[in-house]
Coordinates of C-alpha atoms in Angstrom, one line a residue:
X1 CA 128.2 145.1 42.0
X2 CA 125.7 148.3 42.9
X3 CA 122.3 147.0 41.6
X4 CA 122.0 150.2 39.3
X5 CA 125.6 149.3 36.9
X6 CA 124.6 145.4 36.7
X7 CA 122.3 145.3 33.7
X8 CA 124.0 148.2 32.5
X9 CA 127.3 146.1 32.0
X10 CA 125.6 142.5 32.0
X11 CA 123.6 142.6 29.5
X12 CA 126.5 141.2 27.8
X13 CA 125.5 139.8 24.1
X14 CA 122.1 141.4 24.7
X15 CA 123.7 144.3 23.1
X16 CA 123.7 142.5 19.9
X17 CA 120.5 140.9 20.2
X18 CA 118.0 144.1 19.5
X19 CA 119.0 142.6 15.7
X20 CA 122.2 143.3 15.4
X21 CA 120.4 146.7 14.5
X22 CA 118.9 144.5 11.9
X23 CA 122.3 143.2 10.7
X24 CA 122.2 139.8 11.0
X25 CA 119.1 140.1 8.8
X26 CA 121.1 140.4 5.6
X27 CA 122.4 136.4 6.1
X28 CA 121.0 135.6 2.9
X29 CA 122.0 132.2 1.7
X30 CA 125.3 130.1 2.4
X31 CA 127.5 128.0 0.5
X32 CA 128.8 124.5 2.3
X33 CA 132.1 125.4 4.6
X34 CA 135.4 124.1 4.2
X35 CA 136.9 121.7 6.5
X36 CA 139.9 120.4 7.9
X37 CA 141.1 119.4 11.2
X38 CA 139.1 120.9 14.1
X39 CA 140.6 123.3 16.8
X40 CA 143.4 125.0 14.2
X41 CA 145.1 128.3 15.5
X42 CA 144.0 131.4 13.7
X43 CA 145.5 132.0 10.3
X44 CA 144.9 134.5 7.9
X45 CA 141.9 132.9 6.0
X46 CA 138.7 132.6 7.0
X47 CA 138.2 128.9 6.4
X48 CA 135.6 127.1 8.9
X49 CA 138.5 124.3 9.6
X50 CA 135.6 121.7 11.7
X51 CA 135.4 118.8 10.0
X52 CA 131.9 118.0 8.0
X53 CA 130.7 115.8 10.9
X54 CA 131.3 119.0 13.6
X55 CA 129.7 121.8 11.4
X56 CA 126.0 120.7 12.3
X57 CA 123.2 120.7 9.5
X58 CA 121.8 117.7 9.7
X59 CA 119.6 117.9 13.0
X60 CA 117.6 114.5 12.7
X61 CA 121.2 112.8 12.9
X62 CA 122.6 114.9 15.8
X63 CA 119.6 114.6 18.1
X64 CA 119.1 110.8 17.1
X65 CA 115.6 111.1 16.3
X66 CA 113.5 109.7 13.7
X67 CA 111.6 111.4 10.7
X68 CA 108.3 111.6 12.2
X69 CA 105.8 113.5 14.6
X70 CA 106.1 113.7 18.0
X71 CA 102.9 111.1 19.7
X72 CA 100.5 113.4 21.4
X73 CA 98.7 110.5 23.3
X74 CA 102.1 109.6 24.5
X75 CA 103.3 111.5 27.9
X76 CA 105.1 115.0 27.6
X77 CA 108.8 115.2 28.2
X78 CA 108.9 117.8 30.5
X79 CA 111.8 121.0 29.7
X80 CA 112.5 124.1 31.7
X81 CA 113.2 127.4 30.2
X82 CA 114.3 131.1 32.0
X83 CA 114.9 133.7 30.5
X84 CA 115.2 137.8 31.0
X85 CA 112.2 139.1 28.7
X86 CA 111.4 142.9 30.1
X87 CA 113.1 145.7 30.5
X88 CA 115.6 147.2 27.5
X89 CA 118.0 144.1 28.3
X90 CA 115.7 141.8 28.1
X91 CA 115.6 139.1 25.0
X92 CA 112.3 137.3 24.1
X93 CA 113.8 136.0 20.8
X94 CA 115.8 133.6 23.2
X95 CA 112.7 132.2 24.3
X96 CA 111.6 132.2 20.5
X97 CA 114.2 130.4 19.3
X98 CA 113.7 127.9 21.9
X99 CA 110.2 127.5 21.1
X100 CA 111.1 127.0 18.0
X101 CA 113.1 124.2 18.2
X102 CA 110.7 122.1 20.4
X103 CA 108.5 122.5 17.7
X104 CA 110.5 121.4 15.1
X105 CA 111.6 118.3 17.5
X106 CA 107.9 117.1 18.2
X107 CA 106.7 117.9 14.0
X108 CA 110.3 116.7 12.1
X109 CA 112.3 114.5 14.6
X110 CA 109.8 112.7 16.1
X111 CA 109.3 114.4 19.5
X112 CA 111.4 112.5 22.4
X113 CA 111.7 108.7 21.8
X114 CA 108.1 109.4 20.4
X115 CA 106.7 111.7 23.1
X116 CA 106.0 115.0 22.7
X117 CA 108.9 117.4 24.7
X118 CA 107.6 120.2 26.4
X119 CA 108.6 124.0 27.3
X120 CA 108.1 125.1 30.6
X121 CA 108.8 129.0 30.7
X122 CA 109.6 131.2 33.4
X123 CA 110.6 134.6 32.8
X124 CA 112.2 137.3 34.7
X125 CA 111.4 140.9 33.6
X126 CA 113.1 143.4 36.0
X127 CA 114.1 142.1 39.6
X128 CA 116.8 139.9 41.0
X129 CA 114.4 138.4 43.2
X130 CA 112.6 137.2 40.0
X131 CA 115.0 134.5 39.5
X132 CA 114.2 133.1 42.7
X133 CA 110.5 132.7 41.3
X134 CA 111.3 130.9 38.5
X135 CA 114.0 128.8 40.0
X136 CA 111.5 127.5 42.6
X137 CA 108.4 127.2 39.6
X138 CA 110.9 124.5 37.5
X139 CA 112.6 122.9 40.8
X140 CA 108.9 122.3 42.3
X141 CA 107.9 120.7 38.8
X142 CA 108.4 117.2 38.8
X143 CA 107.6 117.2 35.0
X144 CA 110.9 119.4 34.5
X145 CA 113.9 117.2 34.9
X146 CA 116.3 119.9 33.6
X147 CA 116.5 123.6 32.8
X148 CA 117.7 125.6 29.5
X149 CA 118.8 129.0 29.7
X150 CA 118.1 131.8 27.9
X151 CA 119.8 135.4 28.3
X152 CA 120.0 135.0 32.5
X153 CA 122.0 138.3 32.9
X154 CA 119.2 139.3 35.8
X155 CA 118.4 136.9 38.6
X156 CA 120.9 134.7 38.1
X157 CA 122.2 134.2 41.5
X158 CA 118.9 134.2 43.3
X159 CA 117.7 131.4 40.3
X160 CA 120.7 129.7 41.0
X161 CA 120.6 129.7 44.9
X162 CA 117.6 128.0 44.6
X163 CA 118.1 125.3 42.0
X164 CA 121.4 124.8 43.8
X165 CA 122.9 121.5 41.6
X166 CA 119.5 119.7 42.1
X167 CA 118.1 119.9 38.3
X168 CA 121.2 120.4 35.6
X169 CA 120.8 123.5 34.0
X170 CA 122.3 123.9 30.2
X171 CA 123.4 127.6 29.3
X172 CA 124.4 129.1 25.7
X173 CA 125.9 132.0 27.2
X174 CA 126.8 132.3 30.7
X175 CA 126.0 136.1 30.9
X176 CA 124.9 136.0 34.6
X177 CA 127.8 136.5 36.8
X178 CA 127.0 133.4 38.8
X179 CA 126.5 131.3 35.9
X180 CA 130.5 130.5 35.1
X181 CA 130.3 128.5 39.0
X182 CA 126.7 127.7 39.2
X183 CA 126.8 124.0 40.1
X184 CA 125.6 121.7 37.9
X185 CA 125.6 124.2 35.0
X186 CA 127.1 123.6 31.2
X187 CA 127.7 126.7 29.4
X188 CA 128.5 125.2 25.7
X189 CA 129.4 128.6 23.9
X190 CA 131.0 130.2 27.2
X191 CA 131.7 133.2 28.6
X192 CA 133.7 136.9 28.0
X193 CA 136.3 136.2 29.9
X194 CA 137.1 132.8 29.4
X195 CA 137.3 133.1 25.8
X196 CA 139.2 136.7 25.6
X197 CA 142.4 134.4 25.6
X198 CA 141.6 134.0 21.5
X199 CA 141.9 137.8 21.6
X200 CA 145.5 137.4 22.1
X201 CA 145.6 134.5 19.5
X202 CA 143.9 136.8 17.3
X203 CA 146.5 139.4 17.9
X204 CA 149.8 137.7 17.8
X205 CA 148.9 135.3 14.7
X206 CA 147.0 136.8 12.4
X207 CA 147.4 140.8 13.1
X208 CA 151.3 140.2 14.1
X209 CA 150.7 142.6 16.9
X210 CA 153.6 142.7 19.6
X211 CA 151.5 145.9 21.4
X212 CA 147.9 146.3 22.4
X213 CA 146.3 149.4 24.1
X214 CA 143.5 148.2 25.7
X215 CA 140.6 150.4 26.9
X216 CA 137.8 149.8 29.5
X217 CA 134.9 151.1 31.5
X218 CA 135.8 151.2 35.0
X219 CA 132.5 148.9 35.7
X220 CA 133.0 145.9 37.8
X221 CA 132.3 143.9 34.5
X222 CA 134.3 145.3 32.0
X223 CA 137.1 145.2 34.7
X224 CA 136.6 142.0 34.8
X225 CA 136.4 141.1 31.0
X226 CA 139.0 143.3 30.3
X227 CA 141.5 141.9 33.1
X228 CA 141.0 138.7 31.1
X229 CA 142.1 140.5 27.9
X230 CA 144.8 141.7 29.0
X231 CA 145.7 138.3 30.3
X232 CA 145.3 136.9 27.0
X233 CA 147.2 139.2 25.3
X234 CA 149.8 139.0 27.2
X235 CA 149.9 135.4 26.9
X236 CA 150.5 135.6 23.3
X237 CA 153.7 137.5 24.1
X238 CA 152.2 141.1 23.3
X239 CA 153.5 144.3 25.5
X240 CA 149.5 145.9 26.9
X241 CA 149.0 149.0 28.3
X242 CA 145.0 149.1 29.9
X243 CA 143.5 152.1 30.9
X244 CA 140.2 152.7 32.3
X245 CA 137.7 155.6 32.0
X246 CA 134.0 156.1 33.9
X247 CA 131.2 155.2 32.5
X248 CA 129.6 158.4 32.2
X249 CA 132.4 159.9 29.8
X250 CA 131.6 161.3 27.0
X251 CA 135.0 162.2 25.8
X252 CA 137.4 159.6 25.0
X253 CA 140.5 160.9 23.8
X254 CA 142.1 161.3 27.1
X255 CA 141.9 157.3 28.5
X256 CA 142.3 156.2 24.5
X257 CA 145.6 158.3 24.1
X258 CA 147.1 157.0 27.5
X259 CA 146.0 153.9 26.3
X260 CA 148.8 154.3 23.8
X261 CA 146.4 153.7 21.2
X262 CA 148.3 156.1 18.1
X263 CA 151.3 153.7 18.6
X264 CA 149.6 150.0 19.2
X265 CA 149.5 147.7 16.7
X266 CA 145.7 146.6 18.1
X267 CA 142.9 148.7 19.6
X268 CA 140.8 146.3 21.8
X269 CA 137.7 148.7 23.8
X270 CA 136.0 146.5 26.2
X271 CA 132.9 148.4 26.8
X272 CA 129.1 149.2 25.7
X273 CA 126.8 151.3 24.1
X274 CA 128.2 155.1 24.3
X275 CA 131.6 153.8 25.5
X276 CA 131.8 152.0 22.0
X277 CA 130.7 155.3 20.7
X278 CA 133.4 157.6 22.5
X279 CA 136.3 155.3 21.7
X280 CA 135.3 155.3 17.8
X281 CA 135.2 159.1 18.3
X282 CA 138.4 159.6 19.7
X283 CA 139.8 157.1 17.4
X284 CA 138.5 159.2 14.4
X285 CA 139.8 162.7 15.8
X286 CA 143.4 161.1 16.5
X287 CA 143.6 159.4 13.2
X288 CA 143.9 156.2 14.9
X289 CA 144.1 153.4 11.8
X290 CA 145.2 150.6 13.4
X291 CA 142.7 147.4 13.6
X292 CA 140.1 147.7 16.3
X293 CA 139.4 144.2 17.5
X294 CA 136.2 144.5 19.9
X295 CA 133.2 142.3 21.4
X296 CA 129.9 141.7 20.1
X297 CA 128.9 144.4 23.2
X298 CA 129.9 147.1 20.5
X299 CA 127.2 145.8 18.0
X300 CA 124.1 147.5 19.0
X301 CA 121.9 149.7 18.0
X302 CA 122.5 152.8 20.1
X303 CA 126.0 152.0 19.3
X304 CA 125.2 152.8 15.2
X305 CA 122.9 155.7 16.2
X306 CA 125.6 157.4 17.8
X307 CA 127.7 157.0 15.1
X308 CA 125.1 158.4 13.1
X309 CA 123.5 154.8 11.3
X310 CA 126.3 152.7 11.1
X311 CA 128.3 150.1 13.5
X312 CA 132.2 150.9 13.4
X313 CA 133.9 149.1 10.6
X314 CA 135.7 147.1 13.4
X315 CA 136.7 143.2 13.8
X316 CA 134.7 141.8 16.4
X317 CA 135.1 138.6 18.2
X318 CA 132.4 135.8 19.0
X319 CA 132.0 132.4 20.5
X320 CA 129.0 131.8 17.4
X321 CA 128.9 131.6 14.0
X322 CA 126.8 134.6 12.8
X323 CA 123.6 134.0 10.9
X324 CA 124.6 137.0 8.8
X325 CA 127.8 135.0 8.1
X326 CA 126.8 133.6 4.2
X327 CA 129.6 131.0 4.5
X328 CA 128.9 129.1 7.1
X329 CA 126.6 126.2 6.3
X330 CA 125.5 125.9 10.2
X331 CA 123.9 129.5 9.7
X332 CA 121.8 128.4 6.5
X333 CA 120.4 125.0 8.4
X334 CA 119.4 127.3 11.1
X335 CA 117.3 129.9 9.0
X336 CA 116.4 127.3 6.8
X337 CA 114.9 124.7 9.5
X338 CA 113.7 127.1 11.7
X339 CA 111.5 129.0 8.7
X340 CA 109.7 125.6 8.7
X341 CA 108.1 125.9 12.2
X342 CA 107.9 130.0 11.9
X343 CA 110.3 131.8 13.3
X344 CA 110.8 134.9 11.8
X345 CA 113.5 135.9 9.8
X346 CA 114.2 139.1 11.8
X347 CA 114.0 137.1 15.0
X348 CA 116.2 134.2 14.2
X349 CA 118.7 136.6 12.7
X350 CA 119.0 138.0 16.7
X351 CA 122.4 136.3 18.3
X352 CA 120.2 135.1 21.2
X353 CA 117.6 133.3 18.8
X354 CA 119.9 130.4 17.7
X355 CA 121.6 130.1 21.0
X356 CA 118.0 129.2 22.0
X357 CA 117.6 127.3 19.2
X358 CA 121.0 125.4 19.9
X359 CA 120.1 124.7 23.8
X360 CA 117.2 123.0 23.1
X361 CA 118.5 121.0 20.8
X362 CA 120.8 119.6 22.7
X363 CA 118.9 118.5 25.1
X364 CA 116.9 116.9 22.6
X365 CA 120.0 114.9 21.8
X366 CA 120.8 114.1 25.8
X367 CA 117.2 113.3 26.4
X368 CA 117.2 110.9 23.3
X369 CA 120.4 109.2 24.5
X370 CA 118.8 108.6 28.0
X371 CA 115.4 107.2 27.1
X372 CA 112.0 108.9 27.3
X373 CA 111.1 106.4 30.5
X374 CA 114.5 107.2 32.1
X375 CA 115.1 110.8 32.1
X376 CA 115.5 112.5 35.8
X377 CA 118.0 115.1 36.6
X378 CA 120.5 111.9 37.7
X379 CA 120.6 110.7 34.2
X380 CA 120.8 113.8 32.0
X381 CA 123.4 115.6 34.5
X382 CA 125.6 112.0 33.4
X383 CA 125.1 112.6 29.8
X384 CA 125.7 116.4 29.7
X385 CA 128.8 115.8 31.8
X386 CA 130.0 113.1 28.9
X387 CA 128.9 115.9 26.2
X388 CA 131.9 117.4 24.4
X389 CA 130.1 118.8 21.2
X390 CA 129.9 119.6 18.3
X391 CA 127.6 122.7 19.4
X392 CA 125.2 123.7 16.6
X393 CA 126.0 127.3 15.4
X394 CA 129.2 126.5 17.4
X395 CA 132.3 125.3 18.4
X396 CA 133.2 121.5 17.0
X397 CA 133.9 120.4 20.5
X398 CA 133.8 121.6 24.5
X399 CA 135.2 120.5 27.1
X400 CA 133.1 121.3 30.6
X401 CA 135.2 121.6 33.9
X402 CA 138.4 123.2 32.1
X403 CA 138.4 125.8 34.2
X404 CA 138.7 125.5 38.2
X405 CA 137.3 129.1 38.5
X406 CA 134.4 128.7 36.7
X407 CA 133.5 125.1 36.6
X408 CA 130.3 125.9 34.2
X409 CA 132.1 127.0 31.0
X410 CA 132.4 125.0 28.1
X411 CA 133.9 126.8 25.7
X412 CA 137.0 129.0 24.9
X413 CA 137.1 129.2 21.3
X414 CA 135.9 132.1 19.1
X415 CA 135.7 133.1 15.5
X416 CA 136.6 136.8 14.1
X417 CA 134.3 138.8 11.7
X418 CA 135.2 142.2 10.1
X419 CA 132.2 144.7 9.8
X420 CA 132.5 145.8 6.3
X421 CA 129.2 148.7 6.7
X422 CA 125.2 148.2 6.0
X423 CA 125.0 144.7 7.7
X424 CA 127.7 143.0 6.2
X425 CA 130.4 140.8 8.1
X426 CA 133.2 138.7 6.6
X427 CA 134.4 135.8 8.3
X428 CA 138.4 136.7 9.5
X429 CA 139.4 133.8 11.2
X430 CA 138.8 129.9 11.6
X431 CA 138.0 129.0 15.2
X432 CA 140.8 129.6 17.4
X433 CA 141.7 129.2 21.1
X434 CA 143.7 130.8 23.7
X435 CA 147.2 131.0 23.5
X436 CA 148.9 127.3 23.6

């Protein structure tokens, strides 16, 4: 992929993470979820089916800690963290939800077995090669005996060709194209295009679609994520027609008409930024009313400036459960808990925040399982292998290794949200998989 369309296309979630254009800030305060049995197809309500013990709240349970503070006389546990931070793709609230969470572990959980745990941040700001910095920094630190991952979308391959398997690495979002087969690598809330399958589970179940027009930048990426789409779709039986236009278009009307998009039953755009814009243009001038089911890579801010202040009132898909979603009872123990150690409101209302937040936390749990005098990368790679969830803010359970391709990812499950204007989104969907 040329160096110059790279971050364009991979900075993936980032899109969402400037705020959701200060969306996600409007989460106010949730009411307990429903429950039922775990890993239900989609159905027309938007009823969180994961049982009470899967939706997690209760964080001094799932890491098996104990109400207390961490010992500072006691040694550090030692945790690496890299993350993208410069540039316009970059996302420091990663790293501030991270933060976040080790503090909350050493001041209301009682650190690690007692000791205190300890963030050791790398950052990458604008070069490939950057990755390779950091990956030697936190493989050269014999304090580090694993490495969480913020928003990795630049210098992922160099990071990973130097950390090579030898230190497990734990990912919320694989957004690095080497991440989905980086060895030794967990990705608990996946990637685009392993979890575009529920795009066609979506479709067939709940929108009773039997057509999709599907519409793409012709970027290596979005070829890529919408290939997978496509795949999905056409799993769940629909007939897809896929059409690609460059990524300096403007003018939409021509790739979203032979798209077939007047005639489809579902609209799915698989691009960013003024792609997102153009297809909600042409949309609008051909009187297009048919749902739009897109990515969280159509949530940003530039996308809502184009569009003069507002997001399109589309469904959008995603592997998390929004903060801004008032339902979910995940999303108020996340803004709730991590108010007590200071994050702020704005920032943990950023996707990437409680993704953080949620790595972290996790390891917390592995670590605590392993033993504050036993923890090397030997002994935490065996318990994240045995880890199959629940994923806070996520999915009730994973299942690493599912895919041959892309040995890293985790997940495949994702929830639907319609946009309903000024910051508002209403749960569509339960969690739901690929097509069975």
């Amino acid at each position: 992929m040329p160096a110059t369309s790279r971050p364009r296309r991979l900075v993936l979630v980032s899109a969402v993470t400037t705020s959701l254009l200060g969306i996600s800030a409007c989460g106010g305060s949730s009411t307990p979820a429903s429950t039922s049995t775990a890993g239900s197809q989609a159905s027309s309500s938007a009823a969180d089916s994961r049982p009470s013990s899967a939706v997690v709240t209760d964080y001094l349970r799932y890491v098996g800690g104990k109400e207390a503070k961490a010992d500072k006389s006691l040694s550090p546990v030692g945790l690496g963290w890299v993350n993208v931070e410069g540039g316009p793709g970059g996302n420091p609230e990663a790293t501030a939800g991270a933060r976040a969470a080790v503090k909350y572990v050493n001041e209301k959980l009682g650190g690690i077995g007692g000791h205190p745990l300890e963030l050791k941040v790398c950052t990458v700001v604008s070069a490939e090669e950057e990755g390779q910095k950091c990956g030697q920094q936190l493989l050269g630190d014999k304090s580090v005996s694993a490495i969480g991952v913020g928003n990795l979308y630049l210098g992922d391959a160099s990071f990973n060709a130097v950390v090579a398997g030898k230190k497990p690495v734990l990912v919320g979002v694989a957004t690095g194209p080497t991440m989905p087969t980086a060895k030794n690598t967990f990705s608990t809330f996946g990637d685009l295009p392993h979890i575009f399958g529920a795009w066609g589970t979506y479709s067939r179940d709940v929108l009773k679609a039997k057509t999709a027009a599907v519409i793409h930048t012709n970027t290596p990426g979005d070829k890529i994520a919408s290939s997978a789409a496509v795949k999905g779709l056409k799993a769940a039986g629909l007939k897809v027609k896929s059409v690609g236009f460059d990524a300096q278009a403007t003018d939409l009307i021509g790739p979203v008409t032979a798209a077939g998009a007047s005639t489809a039953d579902v609209v799915v755009p698989i691009t960013i930024g003024s792609g997102c814009v153009g297809v909600a243009k042409a949309l609008k001038q051909l009187g297009v009313t048919k749902p739009v089911v897109a990515t969280p890579l159509c949530m940003s801010p530039d996308v809502a400036q184009g569009l003069g202040g507002d997001l399109p009132a589309w469904t959008y898909g995603v592997a998390q459960t929004l903060t801004a979603d008032s339902s979910a009872a995940d999303s108020k123990a996340f803004l709730t808990a991590s108010a007590q150690v200071g994050l702020k409101k704005d920032t943990a209302a950023k996707v990437f925040a409680p993704l953080g937040w949620s790595t972290v936390l996790t390891y917390a749990k592995i670590f605590n399982a392993v033993g504050p005098d036993k923890i090397t990368p030997a002994t935490v790679t065996e318990q994240l292998k045995k880890f199959t969830g629940p994923v806070i803010m996520g999915a009730a359970e994973v299942k690493c290794g599912k895919y041959k391709d892309a040995p890293a990812v985790c997940n495949d499950q994702a929830r639907f949200y319609q946009y309903q204007g000024k910051g508002q989104f209403k749960p569509l969907t339960d969690w739901i998989r690929p097509p069975q």
